[in-house]
CSV table of C-alpha atoms and ligand atoms in Angstrom, one decimal:
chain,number,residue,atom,x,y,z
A,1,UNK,CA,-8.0,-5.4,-28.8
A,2,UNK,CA,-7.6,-5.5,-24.5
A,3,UNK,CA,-10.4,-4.4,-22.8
A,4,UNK,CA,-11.0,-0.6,-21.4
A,5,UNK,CA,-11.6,-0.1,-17.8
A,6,UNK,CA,-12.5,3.2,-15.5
A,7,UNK,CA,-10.9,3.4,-12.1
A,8,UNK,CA,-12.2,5.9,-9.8
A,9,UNK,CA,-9.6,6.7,-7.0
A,10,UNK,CA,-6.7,5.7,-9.8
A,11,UNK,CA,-4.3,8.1,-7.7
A,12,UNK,CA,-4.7,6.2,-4.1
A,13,UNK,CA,-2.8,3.5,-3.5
A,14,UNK,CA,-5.0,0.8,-4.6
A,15,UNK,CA,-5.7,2.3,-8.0
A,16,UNK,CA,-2.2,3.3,-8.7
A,17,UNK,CA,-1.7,-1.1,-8.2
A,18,UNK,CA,-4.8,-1.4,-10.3
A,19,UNK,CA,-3.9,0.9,-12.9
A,20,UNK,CA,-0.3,-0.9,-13.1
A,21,UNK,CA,-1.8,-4.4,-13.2
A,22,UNK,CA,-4.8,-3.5,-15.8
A,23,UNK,CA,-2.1,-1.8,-18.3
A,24,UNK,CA,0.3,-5.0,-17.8
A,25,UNK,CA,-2.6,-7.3,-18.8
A,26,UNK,CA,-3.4,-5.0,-22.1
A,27,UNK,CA,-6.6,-2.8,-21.0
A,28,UNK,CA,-6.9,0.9,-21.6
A,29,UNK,CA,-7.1,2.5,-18.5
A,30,UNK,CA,-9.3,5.5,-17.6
A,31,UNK,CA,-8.9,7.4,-14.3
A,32,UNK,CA,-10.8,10.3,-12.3
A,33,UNK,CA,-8.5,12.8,-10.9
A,34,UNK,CA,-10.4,15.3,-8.2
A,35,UNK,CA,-9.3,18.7,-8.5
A,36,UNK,CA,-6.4,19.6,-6.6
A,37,UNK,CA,-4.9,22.8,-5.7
A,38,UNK,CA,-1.6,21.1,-5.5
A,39,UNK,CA,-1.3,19.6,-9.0
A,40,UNK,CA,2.5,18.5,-8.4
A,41,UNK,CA,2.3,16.2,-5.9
A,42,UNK,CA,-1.5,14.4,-6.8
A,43,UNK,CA,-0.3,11.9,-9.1
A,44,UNK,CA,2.6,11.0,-7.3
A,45,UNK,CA,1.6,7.0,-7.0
A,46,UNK,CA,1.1,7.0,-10.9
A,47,UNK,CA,3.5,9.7,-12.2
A,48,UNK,CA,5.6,6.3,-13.6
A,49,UNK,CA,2.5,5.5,-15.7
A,50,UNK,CA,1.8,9.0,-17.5
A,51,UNK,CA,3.4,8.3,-20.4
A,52,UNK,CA,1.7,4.8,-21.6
A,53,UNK,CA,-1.2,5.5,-24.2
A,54,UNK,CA,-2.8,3.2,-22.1
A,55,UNK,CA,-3.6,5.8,-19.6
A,56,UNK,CA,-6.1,8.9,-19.9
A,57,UNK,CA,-6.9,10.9,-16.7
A,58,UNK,CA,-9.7,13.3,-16.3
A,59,UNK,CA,-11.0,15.7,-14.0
A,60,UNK,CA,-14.0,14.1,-12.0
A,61,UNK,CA,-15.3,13.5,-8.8
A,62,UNK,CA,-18.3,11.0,-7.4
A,63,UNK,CA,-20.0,14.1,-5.9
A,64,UNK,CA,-20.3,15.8,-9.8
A,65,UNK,CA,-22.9,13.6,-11.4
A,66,UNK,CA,-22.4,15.2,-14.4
A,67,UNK,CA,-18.8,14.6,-14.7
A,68,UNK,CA,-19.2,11.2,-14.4
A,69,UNK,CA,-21.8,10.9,-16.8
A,70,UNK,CA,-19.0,12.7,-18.9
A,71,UNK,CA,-16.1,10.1,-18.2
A,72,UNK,CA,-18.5,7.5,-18.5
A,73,UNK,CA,-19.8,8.5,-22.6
A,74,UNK,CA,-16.2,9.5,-23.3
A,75,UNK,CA,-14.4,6.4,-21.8
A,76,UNK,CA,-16.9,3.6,-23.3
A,77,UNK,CA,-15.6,1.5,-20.1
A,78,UNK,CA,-16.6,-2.2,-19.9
A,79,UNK,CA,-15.5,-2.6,-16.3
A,80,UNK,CA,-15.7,0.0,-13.9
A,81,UNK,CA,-13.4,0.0,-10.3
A,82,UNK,CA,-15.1,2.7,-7.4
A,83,UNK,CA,-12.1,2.8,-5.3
A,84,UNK,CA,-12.9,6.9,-4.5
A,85,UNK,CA,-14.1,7.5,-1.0
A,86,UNK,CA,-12.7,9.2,1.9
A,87,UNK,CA,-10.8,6.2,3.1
A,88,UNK,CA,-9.5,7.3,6.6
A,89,UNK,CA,-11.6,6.1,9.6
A,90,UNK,CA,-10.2,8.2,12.4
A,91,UNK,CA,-10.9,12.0,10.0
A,92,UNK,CA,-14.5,9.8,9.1
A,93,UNK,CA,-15.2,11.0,12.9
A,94,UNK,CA,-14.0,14.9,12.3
A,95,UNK,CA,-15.8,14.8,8.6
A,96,UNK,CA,-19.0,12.8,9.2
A,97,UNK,CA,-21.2,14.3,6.5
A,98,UNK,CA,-18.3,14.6,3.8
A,99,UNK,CA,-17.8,11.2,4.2
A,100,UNK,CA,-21.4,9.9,4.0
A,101,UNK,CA,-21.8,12.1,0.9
A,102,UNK,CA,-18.3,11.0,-1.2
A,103,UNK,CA,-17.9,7.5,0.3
A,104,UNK,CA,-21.9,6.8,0.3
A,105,UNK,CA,-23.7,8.6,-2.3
A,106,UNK,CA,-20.6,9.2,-4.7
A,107,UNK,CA,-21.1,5.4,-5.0
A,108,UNK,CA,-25.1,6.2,-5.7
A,109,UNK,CA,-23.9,8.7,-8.2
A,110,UNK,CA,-21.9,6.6,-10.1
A,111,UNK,CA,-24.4,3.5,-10.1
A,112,UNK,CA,-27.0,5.7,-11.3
A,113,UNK,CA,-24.7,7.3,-14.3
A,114,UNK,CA,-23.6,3.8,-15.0
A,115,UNK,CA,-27.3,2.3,-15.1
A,116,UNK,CA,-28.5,5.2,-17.4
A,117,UNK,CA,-25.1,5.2,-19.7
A,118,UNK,CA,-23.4,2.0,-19.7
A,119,UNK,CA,-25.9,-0.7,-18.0
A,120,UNK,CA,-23.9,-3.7,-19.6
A,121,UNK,CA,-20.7,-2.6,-17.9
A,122,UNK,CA,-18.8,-4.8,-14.9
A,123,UNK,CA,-18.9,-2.9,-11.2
A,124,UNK,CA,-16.7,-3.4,-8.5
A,125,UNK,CA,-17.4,-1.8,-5.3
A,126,UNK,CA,-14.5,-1.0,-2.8
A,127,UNK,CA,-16.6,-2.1,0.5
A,128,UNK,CA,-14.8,-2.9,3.6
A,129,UNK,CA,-14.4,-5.1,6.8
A,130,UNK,CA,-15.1,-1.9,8.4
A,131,UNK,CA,-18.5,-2.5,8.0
A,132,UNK,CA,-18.5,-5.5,10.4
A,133,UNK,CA,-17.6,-3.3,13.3
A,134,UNK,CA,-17.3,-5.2,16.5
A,135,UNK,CA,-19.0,-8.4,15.2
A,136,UNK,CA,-17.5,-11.7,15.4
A,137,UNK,CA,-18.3,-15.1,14.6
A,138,UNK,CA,-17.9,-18.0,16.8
A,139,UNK,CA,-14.7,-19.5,15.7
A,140,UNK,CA,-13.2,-15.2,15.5
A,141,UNK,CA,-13.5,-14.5,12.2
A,142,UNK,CA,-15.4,-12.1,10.1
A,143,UNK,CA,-17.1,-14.0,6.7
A,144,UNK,CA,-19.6,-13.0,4.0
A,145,UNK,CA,-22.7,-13.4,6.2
A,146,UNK,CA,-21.5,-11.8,9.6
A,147,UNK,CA,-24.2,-9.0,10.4
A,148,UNK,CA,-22.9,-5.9,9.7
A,149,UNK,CA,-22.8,-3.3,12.6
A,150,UNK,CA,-20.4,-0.3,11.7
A,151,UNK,CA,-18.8,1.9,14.4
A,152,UNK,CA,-17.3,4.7,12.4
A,153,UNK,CA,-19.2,7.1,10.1
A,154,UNK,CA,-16.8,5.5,7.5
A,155,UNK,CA,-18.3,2.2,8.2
A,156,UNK,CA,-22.4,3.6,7.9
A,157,UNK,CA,-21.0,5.1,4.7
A,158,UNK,CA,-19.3,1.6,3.3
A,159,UNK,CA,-22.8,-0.2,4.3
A,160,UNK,CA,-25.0,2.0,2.8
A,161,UNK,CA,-23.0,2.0,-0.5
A,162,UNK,CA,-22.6,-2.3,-0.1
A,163,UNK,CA,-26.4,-1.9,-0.1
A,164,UNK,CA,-27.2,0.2,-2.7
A,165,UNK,CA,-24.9,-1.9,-4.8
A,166,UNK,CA,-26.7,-5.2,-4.2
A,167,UNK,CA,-30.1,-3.3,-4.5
A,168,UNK,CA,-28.6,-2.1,-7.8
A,169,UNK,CA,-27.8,-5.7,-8.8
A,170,UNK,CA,-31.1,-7.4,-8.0
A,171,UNK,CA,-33.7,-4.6,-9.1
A,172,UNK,CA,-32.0,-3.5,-12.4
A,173,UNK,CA,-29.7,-7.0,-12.8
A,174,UNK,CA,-26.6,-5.2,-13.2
A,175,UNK,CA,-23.1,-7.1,-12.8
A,176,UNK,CA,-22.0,-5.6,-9.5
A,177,UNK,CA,-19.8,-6.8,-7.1
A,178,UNK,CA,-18.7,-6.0,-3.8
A,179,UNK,CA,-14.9,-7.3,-2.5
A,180,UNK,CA,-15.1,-6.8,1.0
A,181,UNK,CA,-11.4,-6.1,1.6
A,182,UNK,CA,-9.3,-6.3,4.8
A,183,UNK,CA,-6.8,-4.1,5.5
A,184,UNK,CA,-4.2,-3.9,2.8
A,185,UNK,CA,-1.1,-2.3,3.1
A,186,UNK,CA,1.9,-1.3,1.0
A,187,UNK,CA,5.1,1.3,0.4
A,188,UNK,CA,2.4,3.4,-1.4
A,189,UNK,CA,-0.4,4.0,1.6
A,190,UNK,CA,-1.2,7.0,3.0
A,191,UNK,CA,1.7,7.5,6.1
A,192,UNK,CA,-1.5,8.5,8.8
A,193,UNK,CA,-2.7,4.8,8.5
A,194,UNK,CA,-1.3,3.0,11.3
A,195,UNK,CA,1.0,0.7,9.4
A,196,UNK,CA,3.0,2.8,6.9
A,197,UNK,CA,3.5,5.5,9.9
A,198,UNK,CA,5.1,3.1,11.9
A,199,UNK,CA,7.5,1.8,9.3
A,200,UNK,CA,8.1,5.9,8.2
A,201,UNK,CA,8.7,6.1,12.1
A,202,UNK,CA,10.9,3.5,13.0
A,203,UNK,CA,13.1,4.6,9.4
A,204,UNK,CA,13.6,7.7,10.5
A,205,UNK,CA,14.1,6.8,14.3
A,206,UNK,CA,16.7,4.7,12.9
A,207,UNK,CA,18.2,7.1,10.5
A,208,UNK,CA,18.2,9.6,13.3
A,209,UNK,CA,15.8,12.1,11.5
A,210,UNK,CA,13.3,11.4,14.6
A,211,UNK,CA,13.7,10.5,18.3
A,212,UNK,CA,9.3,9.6,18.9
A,213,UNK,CA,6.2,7.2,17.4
A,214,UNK,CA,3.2,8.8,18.8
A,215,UNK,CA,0.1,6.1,18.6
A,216,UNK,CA,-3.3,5.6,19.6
A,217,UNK,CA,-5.0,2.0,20.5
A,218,UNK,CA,-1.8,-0.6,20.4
A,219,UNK,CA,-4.7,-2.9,21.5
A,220,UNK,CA,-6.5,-2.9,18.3
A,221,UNK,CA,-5.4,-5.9,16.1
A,222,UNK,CA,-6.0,-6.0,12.1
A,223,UNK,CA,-5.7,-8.7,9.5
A,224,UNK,CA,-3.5,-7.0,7.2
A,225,UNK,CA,-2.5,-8.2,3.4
A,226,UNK,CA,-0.7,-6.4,0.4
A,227,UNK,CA,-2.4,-4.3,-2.0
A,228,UNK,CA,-0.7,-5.7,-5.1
A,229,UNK,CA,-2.7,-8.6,-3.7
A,230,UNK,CA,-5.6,-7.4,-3.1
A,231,UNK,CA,-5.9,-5.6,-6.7
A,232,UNK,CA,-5.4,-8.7,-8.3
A,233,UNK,CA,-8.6,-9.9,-5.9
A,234,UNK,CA,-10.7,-6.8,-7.3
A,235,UNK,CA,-9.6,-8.0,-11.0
A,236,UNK,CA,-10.5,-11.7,-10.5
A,237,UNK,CA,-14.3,-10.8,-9.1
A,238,UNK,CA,-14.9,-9.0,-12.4
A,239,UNK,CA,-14.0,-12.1,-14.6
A,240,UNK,CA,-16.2,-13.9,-13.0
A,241,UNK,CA,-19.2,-15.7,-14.7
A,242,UNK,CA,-22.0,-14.1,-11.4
A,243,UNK,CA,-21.9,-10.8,-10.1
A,244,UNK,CA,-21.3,-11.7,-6.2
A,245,UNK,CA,-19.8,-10.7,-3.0
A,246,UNK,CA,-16.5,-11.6,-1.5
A,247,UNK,CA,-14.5,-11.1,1.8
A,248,UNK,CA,-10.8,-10.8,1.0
A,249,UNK,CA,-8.5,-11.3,3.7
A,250,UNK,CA,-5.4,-13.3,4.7
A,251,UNK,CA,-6.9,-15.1,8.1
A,252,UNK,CA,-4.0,-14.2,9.6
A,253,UNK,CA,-4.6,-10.9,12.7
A,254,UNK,CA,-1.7,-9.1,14.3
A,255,UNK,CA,-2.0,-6.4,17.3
A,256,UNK,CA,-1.0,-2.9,16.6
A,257,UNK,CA,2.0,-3.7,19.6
A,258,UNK,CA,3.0,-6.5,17.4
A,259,UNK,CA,3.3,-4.2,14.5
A,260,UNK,CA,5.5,-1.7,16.2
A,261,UNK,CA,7.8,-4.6,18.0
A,262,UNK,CA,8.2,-6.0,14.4
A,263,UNK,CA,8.8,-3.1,12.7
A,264,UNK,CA,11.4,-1.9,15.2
A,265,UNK,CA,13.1,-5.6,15.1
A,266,UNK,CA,13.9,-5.0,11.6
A,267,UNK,CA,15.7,-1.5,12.4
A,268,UNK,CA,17.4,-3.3,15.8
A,269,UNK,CA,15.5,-1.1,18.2
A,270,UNK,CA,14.0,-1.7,21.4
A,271,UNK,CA,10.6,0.1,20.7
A,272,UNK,CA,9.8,1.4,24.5
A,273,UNK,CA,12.3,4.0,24.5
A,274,UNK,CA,10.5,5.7,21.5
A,275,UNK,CA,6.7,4.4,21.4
A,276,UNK,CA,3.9,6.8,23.6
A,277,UNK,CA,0.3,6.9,23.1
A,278,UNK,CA,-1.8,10.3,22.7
A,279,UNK,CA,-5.6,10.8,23.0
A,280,UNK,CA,-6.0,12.6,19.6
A,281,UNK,CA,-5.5,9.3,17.8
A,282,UNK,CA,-8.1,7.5,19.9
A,283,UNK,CA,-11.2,7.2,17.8
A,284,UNK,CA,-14.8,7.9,19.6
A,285,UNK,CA,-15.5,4.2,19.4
A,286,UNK,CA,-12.7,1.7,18.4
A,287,UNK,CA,-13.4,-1.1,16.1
A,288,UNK,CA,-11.4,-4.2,18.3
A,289,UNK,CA,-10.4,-7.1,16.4
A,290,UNK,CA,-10.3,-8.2,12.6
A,291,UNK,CA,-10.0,-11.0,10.9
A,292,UNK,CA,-11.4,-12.6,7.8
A,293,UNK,CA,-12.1,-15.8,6.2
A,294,UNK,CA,-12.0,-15.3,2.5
A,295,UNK,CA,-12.7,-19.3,2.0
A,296,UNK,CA,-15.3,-18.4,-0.8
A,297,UNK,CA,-13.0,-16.0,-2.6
A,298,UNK,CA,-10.4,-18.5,-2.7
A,299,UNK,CA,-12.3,-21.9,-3.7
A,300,UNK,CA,-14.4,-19.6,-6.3
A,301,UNK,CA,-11.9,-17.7,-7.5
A,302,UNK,CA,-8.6,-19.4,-6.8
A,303,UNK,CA,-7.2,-16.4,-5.2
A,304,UNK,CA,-4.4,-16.5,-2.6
A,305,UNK,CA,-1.9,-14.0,-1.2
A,306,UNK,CA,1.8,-14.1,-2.5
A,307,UNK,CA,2.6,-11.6,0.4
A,308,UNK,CA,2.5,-12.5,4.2
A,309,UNK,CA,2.7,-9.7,7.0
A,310,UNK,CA,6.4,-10.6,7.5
A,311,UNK,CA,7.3,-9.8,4.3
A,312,UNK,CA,5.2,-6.7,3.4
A,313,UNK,CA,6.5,-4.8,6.9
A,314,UNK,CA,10.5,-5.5,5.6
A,315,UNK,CA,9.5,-4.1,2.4
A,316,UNK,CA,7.7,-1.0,3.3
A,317,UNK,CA,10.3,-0.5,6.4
A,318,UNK,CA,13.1,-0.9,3.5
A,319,UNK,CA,11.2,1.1,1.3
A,320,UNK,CA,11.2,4.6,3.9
A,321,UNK,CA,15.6,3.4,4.9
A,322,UNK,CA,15.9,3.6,1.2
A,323,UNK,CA,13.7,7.1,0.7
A,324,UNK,CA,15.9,8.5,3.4
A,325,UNK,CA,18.8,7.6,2.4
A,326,UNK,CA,18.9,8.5,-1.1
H,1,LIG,P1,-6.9,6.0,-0.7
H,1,LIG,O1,-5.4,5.8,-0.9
H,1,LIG,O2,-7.3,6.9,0.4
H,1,LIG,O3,-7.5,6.5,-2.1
H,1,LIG,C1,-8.7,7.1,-2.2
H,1,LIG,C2,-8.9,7.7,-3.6
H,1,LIG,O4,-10.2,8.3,-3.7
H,1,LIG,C3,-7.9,8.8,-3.9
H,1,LIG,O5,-7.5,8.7,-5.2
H,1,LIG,C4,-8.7,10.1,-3.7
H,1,LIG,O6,-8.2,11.2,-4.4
H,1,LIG,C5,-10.0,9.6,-4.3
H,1,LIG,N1,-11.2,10.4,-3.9
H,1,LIG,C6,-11.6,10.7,-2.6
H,1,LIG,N2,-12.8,11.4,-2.7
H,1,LIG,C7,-13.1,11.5,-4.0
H,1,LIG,C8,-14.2,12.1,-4.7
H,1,LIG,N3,-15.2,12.8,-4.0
H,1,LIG,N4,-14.2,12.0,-6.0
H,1,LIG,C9,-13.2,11.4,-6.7
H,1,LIG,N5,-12.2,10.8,-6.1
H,1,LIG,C10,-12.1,10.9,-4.8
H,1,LIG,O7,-7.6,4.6,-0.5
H,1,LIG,P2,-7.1,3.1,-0.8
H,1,LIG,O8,-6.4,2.5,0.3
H,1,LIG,O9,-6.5,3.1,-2.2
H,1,LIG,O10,-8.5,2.3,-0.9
H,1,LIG,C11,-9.3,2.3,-2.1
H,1,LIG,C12,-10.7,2.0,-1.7
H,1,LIG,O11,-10.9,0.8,-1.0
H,1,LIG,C13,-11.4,3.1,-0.9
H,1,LIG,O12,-12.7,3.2,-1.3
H,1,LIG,C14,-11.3,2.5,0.5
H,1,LIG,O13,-12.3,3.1,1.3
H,1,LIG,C15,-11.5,1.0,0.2
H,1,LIG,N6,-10.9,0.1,1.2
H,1,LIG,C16,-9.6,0.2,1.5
H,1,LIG,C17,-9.0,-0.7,2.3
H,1,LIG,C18,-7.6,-0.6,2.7
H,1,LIG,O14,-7.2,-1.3,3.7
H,1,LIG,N7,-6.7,0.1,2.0
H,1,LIG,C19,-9.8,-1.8,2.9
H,1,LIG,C20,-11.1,-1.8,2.5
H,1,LIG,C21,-11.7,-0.9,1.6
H,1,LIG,P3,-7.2,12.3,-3.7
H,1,LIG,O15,-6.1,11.5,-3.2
H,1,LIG,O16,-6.9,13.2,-4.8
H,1,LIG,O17,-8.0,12.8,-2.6
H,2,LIG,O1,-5.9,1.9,11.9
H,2,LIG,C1,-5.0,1.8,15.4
H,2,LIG,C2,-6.4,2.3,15.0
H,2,LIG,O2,-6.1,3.8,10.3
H,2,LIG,C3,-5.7,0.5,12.2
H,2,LIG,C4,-8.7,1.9,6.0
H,2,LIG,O3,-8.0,1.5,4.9
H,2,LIG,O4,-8.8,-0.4,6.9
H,2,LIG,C5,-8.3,0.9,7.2
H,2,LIG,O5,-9.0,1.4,8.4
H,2,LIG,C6,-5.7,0.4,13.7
H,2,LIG,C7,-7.0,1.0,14.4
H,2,LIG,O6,-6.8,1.5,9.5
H,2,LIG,C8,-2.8,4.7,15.4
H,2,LIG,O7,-7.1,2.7,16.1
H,2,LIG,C9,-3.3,3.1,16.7
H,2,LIG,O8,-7.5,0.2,15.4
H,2,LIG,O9,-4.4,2.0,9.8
H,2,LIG,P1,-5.7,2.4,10.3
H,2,LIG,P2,-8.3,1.2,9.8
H,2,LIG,O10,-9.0,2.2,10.7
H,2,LIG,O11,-8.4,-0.3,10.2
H,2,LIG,C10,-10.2,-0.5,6.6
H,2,LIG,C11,-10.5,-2.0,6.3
H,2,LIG,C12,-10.7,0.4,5.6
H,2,LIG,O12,-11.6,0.2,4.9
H,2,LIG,C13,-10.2,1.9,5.8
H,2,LIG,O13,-10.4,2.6,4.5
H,2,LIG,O14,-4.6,1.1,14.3
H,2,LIG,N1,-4.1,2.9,15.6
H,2,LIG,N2,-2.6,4.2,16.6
H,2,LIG,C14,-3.8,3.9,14.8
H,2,LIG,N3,-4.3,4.2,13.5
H,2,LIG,C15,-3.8,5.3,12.9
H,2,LIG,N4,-4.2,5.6,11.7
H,2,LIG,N5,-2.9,6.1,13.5
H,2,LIG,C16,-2.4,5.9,14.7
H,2,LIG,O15,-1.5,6.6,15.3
């Protein structure tokens, strides 16, 4: 019999990957679903799923104790994914304290109803290169032991819950890991992150649905990888033998103006007739430059991406040309 796993956040883009990838390999997936007026349009990534037995959705959320504690009896899960928070950085800034409280102490909620219920389960933790802020190691990357020193109210959330979760593993010796994960893209993320609005934009610029791309900080440059990837990172971290922490990233770091000149290459446009900036997508304090070395991930765990930049922008530019022209 396959294993049964619980994925909070199964209707964002990195659980609807997860959800796909856990059902291929033969688990039973549970998922948390918070409550939505619009009920139509919520499970939209995993509407293609619905109808395996493999997948059971309930009503949760990491700020209800007590419906976790419910998912957790009902589901019996042996290995848990927390991908719930409140992901977006800039709206961390214009919801500080609802951030801190689903992103941070959701994660407290759900260790604690895990350590009471289901102390022998696996934990991953969704923590983030966020958390780095603006420090950098010598040689310009970002690694396991570079001190943490978050610039966003999303980032003081991620570190607090990365904290909690190795307090959790060395007081009570719980199996929790933390993936701290790059930015990872795909057709599926939210079109207000910087990467799938430009490839939405420069479709429909294209397509003539929309003559302007208003950005922020073209300045800023990411290290950007695939989700599909980076679920399959997530996965591997829970098979291992040790409960540990891991940077996954593709070492490879891109500007946001290299991002828009590529993504308007593939749709033959000259991007300065269409590109201005706007202060309300500034953020209060910028985090600059990202770039990780996941050296430990892959040696341990023999990860490595199948996706480069190049290839994830032509598919999620091909993927809004196609949605528009259906
Ligand atoms: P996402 O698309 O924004 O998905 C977030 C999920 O969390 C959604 O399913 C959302 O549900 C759910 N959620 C939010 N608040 C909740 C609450 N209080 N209770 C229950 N569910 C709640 O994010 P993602 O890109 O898939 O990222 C997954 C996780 O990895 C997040 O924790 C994110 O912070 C972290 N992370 C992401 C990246 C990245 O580049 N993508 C990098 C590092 C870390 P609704 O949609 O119904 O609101
Ligand atoms: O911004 C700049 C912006 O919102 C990337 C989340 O998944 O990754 C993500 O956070 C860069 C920033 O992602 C616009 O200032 C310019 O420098 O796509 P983003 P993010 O803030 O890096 C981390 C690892 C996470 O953990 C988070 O959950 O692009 N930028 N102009 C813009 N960004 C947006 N969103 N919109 C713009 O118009």
């Amino acid at each position: 019999m396959g294993k049964t796993a619980l994925i909070t956040g199964i209707n964002g883009q990195d659980g609807s990957y997860l959800a796909e990838f856990l059902i291929n390999k033969g688990y039973t997936v549970w998922g948390i679903l918070k409550r939505n007026s619009v009920a139509e349009n919520q499970t939209f990534r995993i509407d293609h799923l619905r109808n395996t037995p493999q997948l059971q959705l309930e009503y949760a959320d990491l700020l209800d104790m007590a419906s976790l504690v419910r998912v957790l009896q009902k589901s019996k899960a042996e290995e848990i994914y927390n991908l719930a928070a409140q992901s977006h950085v800039r709206i961390s800034f214009d919801q500080p304290i609802y951030t801190a409280q689903s992103t941070g102490i959701g994660t407290l909620n759900l260790l604690e109803a895990v350590r009471l219920i289901c102390p022998e389960a696996k934990f991953y933790q969704a923590s983030s290169s966020e958390m780095f802020g603006n420090n950098i190691d010598a040689d310009g990357f970002q690694r396991e032991n570079t001190p943490m020193n978050p610039v966003s109210p999303y980032g003081c959330a991620k570190v607090f819950a990365y904290n909690i979760c190795r307090n959790y593993r060395n007081s009570y010796n719980l199996f929790i890991s933390n993936g701290i994960l790059f930015n990872h893209e795909s057709p599926r993320r939210g079109s207000n992150f910087v990467t799938n609005k430009v490839a939405k934009e420069a479709a429909r610029i294209k397509l003539g649905l929309s003559d302007k791309l208003v950005l922020g900080n073209t300045q800023a440059t990411r290290d950007w990888g695939h989700a599909k990837d980076y679920v399959e990172a997530m996965w591997m971290m829970l098979q291992h033998d040790k409960a540990d922490d891991f940077v996954c990233a593709t070492g490879v770091s891109h500007s946001v103006q290299y991002l828009v000149d590529y993504c308007f290459k593939i749709v033959d446009l000259d991007p300065a007739q269409y590109v201005s900036s706007a202060a309300r997508y500034m953020r209060p304090e910028e985090l600059h430059d990202l770039k990780g070395d996941s050296s430990k991930m892959r040696s341990t765990l023999n990860w490595q991406p199948a996706y480069t930049f190049e290839s994830m922008m032509e598919e999620m530019v091909h993927y809004w040309l196609d949605f528009y022209t259906k």
